[in-house]
Short mmCIF file of C-alpha atoms and ligand atoms in Angstrom, two decimals:
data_model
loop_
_atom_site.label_atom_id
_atom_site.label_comp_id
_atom_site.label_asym_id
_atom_site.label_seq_id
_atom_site.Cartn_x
_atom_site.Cartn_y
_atom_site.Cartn_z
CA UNK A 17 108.28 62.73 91.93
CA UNK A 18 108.29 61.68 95.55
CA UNK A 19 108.41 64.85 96.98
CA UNK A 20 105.38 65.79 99.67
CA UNK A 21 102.79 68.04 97.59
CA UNK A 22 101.82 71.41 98.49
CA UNK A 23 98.23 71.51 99.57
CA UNK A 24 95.64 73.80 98.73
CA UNK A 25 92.87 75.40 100.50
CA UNK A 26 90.25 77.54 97.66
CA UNK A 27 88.00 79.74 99.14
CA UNK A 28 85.72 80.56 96.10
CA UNK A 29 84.72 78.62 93.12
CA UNK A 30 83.78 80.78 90.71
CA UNK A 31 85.27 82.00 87.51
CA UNK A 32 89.24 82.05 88.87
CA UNK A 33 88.22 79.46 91.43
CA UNK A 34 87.08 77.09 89.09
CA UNK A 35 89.91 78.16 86.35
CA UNK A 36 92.84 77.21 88.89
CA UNK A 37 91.35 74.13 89.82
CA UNK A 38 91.31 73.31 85.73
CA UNK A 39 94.68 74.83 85.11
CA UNK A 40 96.16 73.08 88.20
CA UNK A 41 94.53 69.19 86.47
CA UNK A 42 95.56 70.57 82.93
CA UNK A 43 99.37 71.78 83.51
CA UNK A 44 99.96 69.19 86.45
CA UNK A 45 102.89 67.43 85.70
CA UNK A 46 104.63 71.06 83.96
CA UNK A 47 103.33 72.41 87.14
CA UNK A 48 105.16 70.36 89.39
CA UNK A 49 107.84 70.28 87.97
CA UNK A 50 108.45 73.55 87.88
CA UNK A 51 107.71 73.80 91.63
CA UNK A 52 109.49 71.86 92.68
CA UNK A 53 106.77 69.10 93.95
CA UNK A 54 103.00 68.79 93.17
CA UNK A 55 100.67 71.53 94.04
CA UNK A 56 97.18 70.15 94.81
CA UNK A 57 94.09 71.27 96.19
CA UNK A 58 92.45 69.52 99.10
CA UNK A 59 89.68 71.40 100.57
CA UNK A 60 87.41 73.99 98.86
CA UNK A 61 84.47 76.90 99.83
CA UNK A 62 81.52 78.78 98.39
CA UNK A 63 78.25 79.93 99.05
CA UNK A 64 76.56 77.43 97.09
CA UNK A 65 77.45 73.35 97.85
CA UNK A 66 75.05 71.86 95.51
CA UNK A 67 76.22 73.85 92.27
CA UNK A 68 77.54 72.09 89.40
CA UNK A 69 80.86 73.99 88.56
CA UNK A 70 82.10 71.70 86.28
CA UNK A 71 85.02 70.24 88.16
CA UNK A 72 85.44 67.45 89.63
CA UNK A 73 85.58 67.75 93.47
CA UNK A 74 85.46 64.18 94.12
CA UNK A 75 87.72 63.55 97.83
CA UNK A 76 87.80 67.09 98.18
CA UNK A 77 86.83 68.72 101.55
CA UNK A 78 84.55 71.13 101.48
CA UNK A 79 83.45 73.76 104.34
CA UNK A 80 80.68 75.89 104.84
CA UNK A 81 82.48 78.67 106.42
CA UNK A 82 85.51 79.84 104.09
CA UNK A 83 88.11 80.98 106.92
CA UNK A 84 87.86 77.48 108.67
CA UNK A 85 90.45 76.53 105.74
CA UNK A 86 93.08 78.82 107.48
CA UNK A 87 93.17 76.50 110.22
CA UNK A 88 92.25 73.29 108.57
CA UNK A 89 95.36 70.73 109.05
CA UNK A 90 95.40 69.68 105.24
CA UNK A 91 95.96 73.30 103.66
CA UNK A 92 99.51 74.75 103.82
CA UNK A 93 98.02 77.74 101.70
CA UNK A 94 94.72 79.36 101.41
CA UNK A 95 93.99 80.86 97.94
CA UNK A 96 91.07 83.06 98.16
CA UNK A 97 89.31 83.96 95.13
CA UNK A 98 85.48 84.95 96.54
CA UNK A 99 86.35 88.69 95.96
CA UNK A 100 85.48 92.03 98.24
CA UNK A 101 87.17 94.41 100.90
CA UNK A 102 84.44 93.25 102.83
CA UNK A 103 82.82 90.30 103.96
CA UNK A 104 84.54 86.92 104.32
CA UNK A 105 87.95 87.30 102.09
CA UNK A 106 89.79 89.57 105.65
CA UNK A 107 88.95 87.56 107.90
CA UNK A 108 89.80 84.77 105.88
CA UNK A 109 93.37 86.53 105.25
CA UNK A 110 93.57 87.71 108.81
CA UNK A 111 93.09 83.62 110.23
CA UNK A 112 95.45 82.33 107.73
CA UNK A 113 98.84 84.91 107.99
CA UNK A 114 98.11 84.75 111.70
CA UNK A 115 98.72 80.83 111.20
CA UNK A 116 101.86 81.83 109.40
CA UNK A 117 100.65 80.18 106.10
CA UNK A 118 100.80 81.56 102.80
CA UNK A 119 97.87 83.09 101.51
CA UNK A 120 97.52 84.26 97.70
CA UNK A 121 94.94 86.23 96.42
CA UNK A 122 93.06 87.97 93.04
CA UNK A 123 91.23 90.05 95.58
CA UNK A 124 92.00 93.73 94.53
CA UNK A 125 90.01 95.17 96.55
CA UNK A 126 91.01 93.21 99.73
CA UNK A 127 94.94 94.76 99.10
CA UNK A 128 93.97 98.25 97.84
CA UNK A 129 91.97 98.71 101.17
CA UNK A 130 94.19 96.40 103.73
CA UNK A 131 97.66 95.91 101.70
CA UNK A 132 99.38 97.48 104.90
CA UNK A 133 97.35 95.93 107.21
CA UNK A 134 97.80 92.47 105.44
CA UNK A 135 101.52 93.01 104.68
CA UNK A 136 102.56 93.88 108.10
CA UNK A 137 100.83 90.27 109.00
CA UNK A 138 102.70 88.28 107.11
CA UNK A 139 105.70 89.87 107.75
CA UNK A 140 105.09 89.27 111.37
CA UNK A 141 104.66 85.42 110.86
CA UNK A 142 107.07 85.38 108.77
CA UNK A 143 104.48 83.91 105.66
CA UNK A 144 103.95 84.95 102.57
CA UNK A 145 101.37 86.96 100.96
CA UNK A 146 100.63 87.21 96.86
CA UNK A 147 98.42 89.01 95.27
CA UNK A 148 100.17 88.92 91.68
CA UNK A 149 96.89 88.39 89.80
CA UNK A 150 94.64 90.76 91.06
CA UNK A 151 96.55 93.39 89.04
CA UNK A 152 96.17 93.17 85.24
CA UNK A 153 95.08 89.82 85.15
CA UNK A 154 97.62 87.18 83.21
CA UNK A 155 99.89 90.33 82.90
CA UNK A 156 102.76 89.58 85.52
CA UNK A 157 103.36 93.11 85.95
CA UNK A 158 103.74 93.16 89.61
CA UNK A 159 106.63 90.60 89.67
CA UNK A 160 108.01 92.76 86.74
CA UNK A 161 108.09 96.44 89.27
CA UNK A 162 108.93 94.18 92.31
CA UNK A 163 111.62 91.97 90.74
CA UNK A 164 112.88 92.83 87.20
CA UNK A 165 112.55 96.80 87.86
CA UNK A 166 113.52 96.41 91.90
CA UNK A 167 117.23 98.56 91.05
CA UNK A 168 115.48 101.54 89.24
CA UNK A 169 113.48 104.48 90.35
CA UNK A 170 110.31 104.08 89.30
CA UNK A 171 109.33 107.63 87.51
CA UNK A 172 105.46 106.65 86.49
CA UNK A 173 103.49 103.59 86.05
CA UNK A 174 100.38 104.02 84.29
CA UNK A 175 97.90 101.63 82.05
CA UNK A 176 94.67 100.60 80.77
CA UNK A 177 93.73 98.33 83.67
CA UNK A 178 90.33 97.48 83.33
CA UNK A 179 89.57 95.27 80.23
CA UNK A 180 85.39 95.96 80.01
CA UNK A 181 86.12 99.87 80.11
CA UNK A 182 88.78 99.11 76.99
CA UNK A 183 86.25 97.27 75.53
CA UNK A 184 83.83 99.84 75.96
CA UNK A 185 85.88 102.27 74.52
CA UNK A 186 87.20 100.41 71.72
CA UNK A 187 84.02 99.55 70.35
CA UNK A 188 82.25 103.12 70.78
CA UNK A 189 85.48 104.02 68.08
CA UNK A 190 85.26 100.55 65.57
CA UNK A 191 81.81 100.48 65.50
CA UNK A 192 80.58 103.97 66.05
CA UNK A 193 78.29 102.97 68.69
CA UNK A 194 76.98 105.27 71.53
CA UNK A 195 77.98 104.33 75.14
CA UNK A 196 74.42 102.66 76.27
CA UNK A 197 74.24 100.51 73.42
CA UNK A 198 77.56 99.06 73.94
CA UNK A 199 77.52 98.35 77.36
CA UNK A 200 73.91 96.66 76.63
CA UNK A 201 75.63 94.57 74.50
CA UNK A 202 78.96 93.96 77.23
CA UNK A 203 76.49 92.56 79.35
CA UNK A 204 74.09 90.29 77.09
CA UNK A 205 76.92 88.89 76.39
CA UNK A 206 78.10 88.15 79.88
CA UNK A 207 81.16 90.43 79.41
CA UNK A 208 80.04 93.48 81.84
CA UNK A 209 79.00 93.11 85.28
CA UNK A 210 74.79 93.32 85.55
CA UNK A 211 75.87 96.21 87.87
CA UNK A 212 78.90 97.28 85.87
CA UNK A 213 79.29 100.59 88.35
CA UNK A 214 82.91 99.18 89.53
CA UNK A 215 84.36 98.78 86.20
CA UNK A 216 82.62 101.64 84.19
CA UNK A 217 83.25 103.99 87.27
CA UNK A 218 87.31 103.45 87.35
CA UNK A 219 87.06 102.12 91.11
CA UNK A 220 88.54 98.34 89.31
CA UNK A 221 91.13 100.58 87.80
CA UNK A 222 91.71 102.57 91.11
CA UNK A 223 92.04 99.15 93.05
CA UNK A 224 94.61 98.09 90.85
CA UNK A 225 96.59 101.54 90.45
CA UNK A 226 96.66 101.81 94.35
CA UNK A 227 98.72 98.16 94.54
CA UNK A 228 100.47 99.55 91.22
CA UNK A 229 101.52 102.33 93.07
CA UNK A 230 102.17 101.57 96.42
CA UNK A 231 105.14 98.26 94.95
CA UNK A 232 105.94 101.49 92.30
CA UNK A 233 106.88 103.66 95.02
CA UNK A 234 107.56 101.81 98.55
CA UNK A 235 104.30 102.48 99.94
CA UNK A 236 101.49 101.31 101.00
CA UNK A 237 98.53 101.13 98.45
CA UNK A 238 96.45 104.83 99.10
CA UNK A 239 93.19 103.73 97.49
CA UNK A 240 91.41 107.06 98.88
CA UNK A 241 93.95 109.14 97.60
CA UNK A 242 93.18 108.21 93.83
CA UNK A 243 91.09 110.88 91.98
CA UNK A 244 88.77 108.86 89.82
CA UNK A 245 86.59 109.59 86.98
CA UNK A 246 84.87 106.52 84.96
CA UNK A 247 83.84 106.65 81.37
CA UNK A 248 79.75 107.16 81.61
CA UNK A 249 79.86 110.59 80.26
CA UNK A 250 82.25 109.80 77.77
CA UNK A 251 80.11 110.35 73.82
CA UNK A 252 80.42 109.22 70.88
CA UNK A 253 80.86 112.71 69.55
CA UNK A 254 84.41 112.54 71.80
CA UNK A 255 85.79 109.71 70.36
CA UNK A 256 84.71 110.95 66.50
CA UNK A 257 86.93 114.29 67.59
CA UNK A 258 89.36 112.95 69.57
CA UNK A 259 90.09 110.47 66.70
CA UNK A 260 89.94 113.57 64.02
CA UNK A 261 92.55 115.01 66.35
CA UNK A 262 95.06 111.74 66.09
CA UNK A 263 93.81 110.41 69.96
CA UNK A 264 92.06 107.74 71.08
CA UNK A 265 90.14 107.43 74.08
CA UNK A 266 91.31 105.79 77.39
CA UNK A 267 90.31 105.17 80.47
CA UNK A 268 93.87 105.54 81.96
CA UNK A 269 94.93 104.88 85.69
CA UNK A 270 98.53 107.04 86.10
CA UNK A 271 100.64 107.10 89.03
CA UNK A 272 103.72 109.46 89.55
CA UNK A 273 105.59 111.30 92.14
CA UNK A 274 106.98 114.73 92.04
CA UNK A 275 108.90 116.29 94.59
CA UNK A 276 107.99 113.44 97.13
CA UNK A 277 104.26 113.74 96.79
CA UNK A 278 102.03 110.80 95.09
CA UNK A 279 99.93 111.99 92.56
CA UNK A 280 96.95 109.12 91.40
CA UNK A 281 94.24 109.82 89.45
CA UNK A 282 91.67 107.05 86.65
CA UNK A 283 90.44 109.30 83.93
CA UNK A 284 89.21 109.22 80.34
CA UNK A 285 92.40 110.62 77.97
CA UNK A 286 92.89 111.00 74.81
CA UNK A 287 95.85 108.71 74.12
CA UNK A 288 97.83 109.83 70.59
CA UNK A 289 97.47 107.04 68.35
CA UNK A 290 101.11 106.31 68.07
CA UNK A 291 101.52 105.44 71.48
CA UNK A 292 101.74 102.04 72.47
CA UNK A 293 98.46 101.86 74.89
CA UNK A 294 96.73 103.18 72.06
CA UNK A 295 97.24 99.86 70.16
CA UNK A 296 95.45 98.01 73.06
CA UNK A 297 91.98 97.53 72.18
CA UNK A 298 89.49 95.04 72.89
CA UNK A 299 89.58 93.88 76.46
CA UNK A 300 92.77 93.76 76.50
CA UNK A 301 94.78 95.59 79.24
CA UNK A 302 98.53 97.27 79.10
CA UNK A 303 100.82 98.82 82.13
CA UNK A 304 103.55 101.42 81.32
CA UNK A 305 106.57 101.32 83.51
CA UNK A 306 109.04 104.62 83.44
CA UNK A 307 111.97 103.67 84.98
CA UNK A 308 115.44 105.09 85.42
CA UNK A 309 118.19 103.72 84.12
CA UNK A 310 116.02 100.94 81.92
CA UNK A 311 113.52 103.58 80.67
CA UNK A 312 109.57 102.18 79.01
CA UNK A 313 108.34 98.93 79.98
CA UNK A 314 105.49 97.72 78.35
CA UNK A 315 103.50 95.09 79.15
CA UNK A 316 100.50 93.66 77.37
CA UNK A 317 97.94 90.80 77.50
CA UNK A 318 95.03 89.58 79.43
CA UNK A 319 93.75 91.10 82.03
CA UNK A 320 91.00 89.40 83.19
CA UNK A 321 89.29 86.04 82.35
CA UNK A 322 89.59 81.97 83.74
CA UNK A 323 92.59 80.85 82.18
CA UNK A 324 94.83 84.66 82.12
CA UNK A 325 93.74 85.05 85.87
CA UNK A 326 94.40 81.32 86.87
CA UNK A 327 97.89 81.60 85.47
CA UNK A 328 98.90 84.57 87.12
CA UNK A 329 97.18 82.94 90.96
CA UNK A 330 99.20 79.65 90.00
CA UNK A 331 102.19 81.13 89.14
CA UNK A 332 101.91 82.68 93.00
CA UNK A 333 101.99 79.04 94.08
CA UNK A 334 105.01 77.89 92.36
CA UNK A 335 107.00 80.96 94.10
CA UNK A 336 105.39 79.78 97.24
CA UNK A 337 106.33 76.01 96.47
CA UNK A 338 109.99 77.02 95.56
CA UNK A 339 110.37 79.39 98.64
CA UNK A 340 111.09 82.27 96.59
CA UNK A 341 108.56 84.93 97.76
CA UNK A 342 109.44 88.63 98.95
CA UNK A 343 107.56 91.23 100.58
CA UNK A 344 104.78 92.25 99.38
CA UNK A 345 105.57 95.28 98.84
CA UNK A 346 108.86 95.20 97.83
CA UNK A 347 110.06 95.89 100.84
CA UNK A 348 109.62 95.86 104.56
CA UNK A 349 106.43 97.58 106.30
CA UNK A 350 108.77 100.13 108.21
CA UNK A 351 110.44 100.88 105.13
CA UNK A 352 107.08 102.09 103.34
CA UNK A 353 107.07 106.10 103.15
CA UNK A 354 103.51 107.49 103.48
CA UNK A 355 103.59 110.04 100.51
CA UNK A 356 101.34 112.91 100.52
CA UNK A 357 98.91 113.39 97.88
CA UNK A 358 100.00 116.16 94.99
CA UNK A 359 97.07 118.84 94.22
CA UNK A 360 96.08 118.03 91.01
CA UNK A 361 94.82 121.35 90.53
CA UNK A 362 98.28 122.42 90.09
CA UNK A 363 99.29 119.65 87.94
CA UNK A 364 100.19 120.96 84.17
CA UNK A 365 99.06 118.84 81.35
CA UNK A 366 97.51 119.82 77.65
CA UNK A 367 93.40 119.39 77.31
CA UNK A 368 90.90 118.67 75.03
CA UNK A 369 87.40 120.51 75.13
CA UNK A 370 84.59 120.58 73.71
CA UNK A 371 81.87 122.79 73.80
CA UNK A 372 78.21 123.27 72.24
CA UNK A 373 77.94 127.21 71.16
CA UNK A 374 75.34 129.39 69.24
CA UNK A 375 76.54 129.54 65.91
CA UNK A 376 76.59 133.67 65.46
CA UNK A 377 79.85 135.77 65.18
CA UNK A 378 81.86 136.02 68.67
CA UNK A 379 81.57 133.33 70.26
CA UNK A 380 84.85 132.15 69.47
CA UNK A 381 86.12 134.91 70.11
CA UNK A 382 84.30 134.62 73.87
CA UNK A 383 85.61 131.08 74.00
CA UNK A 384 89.11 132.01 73.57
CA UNK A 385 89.16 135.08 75.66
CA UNK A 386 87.94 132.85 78.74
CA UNK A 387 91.06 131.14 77.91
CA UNK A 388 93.53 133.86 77.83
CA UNK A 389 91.69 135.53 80.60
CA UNK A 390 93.09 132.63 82.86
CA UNK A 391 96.38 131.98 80.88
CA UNK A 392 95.53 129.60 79.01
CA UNK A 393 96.45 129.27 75.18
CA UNK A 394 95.14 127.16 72.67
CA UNK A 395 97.13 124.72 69.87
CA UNK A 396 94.16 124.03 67.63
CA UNK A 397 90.74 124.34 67.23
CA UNK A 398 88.06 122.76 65.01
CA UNK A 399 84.39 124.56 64.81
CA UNK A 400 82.23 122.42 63.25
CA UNK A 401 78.25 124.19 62.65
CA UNK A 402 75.86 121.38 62.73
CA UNK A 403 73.47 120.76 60.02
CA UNK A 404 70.14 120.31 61.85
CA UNK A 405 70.44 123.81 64.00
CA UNK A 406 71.87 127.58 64.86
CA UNK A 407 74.35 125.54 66.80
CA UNK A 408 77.67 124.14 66.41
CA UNK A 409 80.64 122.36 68.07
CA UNK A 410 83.82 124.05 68.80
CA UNK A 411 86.48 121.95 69.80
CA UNK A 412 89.98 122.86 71.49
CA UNK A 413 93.56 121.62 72.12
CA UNK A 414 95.24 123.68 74.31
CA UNK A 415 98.77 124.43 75.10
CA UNK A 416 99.85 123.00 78.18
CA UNK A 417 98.43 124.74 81.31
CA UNK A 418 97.51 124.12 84.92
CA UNK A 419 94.37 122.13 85.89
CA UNK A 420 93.05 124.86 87.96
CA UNK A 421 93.53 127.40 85.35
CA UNK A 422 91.37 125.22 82.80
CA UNK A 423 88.78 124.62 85.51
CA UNK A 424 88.56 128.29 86.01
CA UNK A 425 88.41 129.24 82.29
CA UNK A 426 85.67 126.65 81.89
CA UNK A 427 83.52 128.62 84.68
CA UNK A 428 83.64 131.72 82.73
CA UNK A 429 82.40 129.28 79.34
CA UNK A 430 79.77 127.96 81.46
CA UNK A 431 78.51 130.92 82.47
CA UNK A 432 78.12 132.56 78.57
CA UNK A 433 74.47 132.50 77.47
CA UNK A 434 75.99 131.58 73.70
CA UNK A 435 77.49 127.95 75.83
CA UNK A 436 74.84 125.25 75.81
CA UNK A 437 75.51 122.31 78.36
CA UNK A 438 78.49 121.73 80.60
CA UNK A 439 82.02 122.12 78.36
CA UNK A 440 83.29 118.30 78.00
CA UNK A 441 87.21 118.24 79.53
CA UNK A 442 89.74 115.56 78.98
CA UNK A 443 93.40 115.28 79.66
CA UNK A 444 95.50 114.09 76.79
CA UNK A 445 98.15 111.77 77.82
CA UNK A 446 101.37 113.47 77.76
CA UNK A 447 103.33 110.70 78.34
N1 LIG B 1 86.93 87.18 86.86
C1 LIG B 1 88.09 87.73 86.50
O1 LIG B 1 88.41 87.80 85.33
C2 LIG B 1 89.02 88.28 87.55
C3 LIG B 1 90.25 88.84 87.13
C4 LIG B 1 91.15 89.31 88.09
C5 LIG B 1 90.80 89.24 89.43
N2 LIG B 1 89.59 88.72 89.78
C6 LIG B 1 89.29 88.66 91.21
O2 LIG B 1 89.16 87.29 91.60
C7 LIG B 1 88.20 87.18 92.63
C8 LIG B 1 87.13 86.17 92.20
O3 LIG B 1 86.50 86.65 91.03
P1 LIG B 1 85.52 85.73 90.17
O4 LIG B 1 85.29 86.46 88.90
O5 LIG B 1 86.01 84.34 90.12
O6 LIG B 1 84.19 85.83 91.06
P2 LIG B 1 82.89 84.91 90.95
O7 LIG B 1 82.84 84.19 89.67
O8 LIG B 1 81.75 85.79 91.36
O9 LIG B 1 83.11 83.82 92.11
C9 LIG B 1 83.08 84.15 93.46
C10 LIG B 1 83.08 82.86 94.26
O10 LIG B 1 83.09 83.21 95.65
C11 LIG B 1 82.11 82.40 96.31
N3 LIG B 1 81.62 83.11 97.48
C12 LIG B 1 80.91 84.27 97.54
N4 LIG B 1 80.64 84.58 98.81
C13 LIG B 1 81.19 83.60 99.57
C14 LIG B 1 81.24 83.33 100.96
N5 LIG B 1 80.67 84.17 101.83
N6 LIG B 1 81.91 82.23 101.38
C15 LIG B 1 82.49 81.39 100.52
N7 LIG B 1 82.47 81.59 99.17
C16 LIG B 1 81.83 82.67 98.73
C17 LIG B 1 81.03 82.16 95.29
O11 LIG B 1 80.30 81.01 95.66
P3 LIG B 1 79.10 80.41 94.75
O12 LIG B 1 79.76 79.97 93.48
O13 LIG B 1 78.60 79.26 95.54
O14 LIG B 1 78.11 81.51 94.57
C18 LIG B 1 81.87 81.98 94.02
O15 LIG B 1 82.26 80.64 93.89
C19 LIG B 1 87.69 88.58 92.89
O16 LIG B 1 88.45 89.18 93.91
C20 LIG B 1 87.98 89.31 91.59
O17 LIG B 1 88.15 90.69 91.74
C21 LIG B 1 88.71 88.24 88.88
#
């Protein structure tokens, strides 16, 4: 092959940093091939010159200061993989779209806060800006909802985004572990975060539902907009019910519209077992795509990791070395609607609760009067008296009702002097 190689500039050497640079030496040939010419990397950044990373960076250049490679006259594209809304990865974006060269990133944070920002850049000079793997990992579901979906109307897109949360989750249920013990174990193992408050939080999942969203529904990703709840309070005694009941639990991220509002929210659900998503276990990840007229896409794989990650940041380049990138978006900047947010407290969806009561005669019947009270009516109901104590669990499916009306029923439960502790809520996934 003769033909002049594309030539990379990698700001960030770490677990994708390192993985592209392997993936780029492994698949090389394939690679070009594919792209029309080789793809190469020619000058490199992190904190940290002296570390051994286990590649080989012989004739590489390297610079201290990351967004020098925006200008530097041996990168055509800058492929930032350091990570953060903050710190060096906007500038860094900023330099190199203002130098009308490509720039391709994992960074979900960077394009869940600046994705309009950013976008309007590149459109301006006219260069390219991909951002394919910081969604879902390997999965390539953005290039599925910007290219393979781009004639439907996008009804929902929804998923388990966030593979140490499913992993979380998945081993609570398998192994009947408590929440603390597992994520002890996520992290000796060098699985979870040492500060695992992004992941086990739902902000990683709210990042990545904000892109999701905005390339959904031609707009720009609204990252404050998305209601998020993480999985810390989620117990054991949940998932033991919940699985009693025919769910599992999920951290889900779901985005829909409804009479031209965006609704966005990252929750714990209970998932019914025969739906797809809840067949993704592990730290795996899955996106849901409603679509009219092709109806449920599902995707499933990888979504996080060296090689998954790598694949989807390379595959970025070979659209960039065959000239075949669109907006990032989907579509131009001053076609992107700015939807308002739906009130989730009018949003109608069936629950699960569960509630620690006195065992004594009325309660239930207090329980359920709460409920009708605020119109709310319940499909089942398990009371359970535990063995140790004058206490027992009650809980409740109900029919499908408004979030507000649940919220106010739960006051009233609260309040009873035969309620111990704050009722446990979840949606169930209705999808
Ligand atoms: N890991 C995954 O599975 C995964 C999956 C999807 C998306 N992502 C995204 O990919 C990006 C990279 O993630 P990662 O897991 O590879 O992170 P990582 O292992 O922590 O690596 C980050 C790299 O950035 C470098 N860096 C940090 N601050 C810098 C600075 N000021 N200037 C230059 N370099 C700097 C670090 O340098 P030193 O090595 O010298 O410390 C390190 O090489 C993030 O946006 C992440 O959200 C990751």
């Amino acid at each position: 092959m003769t033909k002049t190689a594309l030539r990379i500039g990698l700001a960030g050497l770490g677990t994708v940093g390192a993985g592209v640079i392997r993936l780029l030496a492994a698949n090389q040939a394939l690679i070009a091939r594919r792209a029309g010419r080789p793809i190469i990397v020619t000058a490199i950044s992190a904190r940290d010159r002296s570390r051994d990373r286990g590649i080989d960076m012989a004739g590489l250049t390297w610079l201290d200061d990351a967004t020098e490679l925006a200008a530097h006259p041996d990168v055509d594209v800058v492929v930032e993989l350091i990570g953060g809304s903050d710190g060096p990865a906007l500038p860094l974006a900023r330099r190199t779209l203002g130098a009308a060269k490509p720039f391709v990133t994992a960074n979900k944070a960077l394009i869940a806060h600046h994705g309009r920002e950013l976008a309007a850049l590149a459109e301006a000079n006219g260069a390219p800006l991909a951002f394919e793997a910081a969604v879902a990992g390997g999965i390539p579901v953005l290039k599925a909802l910007g290219e393979g979906a781009a004639a439907n109307r996008i009804v929902s897109v929804y998923g388990l985004l966030n593979g140490t949360c499913n992993y979380i989750l998945s081993r609570m249920e398998s192994d009947g572990l408590d929440f603390g013990t597992v994520l002890a174990d996520a992290q000796a193992a060098g699985f979870a975060e040492a500060d695992p408050s992004f992941d086990i939080d739902g902000i990683d999942t709210a990042h990545k539902l904000a892109i999701l969203a905005g390339l959904a529904f031609g707009a720009a990703p609204d990252f404050a907009g998305v209601a998020t709840v993480g999985i810390r309070a989620i117990d054991k005694a949940d998932i033991e019910q919940a699985a009693a009941l025919g769910f599992r639990i999920k951290l889900v991220g779901l985005a829909e519209t409804a009479d031209g509002e965006l609704f966005q929210r990252v929750h714990p659900a209970l998932v019914a077992q025969d739906h797809p998503l809840a067949a993704t276990n592990g730290a795996l990840n899955a996106v849901v795509i409603e679509a009219v007229p092709v109806g449920r896409l599902f995707l499933q794989g990888r979504g996080a990791g060296e090689g998954p990650t790598a694949s989807a940041v390379v595959a970025d380049l070979i659209d960039i070395a065959q000239r075949r990138t669109g907006l990032p978006f989907g579509m131009p900047v001053a076609e992107l609607a700015s939807l308002p947010r739906a009130d989730s407290a009018t949003r109608e969806g069936r629950y699960y609760l569960r509630l620690s009561v006195a065992d004594r005669p009325g309660v239930l019947a207090e329980l359920t009067a709460a409920l009708r009270d605020h119109g709310v009516s319940i499909e089942s109901l398990i009371q359970r008296p535990h063995a140790d104590s004058s206490a027992a669990t009650v809980v409740m499916v109900t029919h499908t009702t408004t979030e507000a009306a649940l919220q106010a029923s739960l006051e009233a439960m609260a309040a009873s002097p035969s309620v111990s502790g704050r009722p446990v809520m979840m949606h169930i996934l209705d999808l």
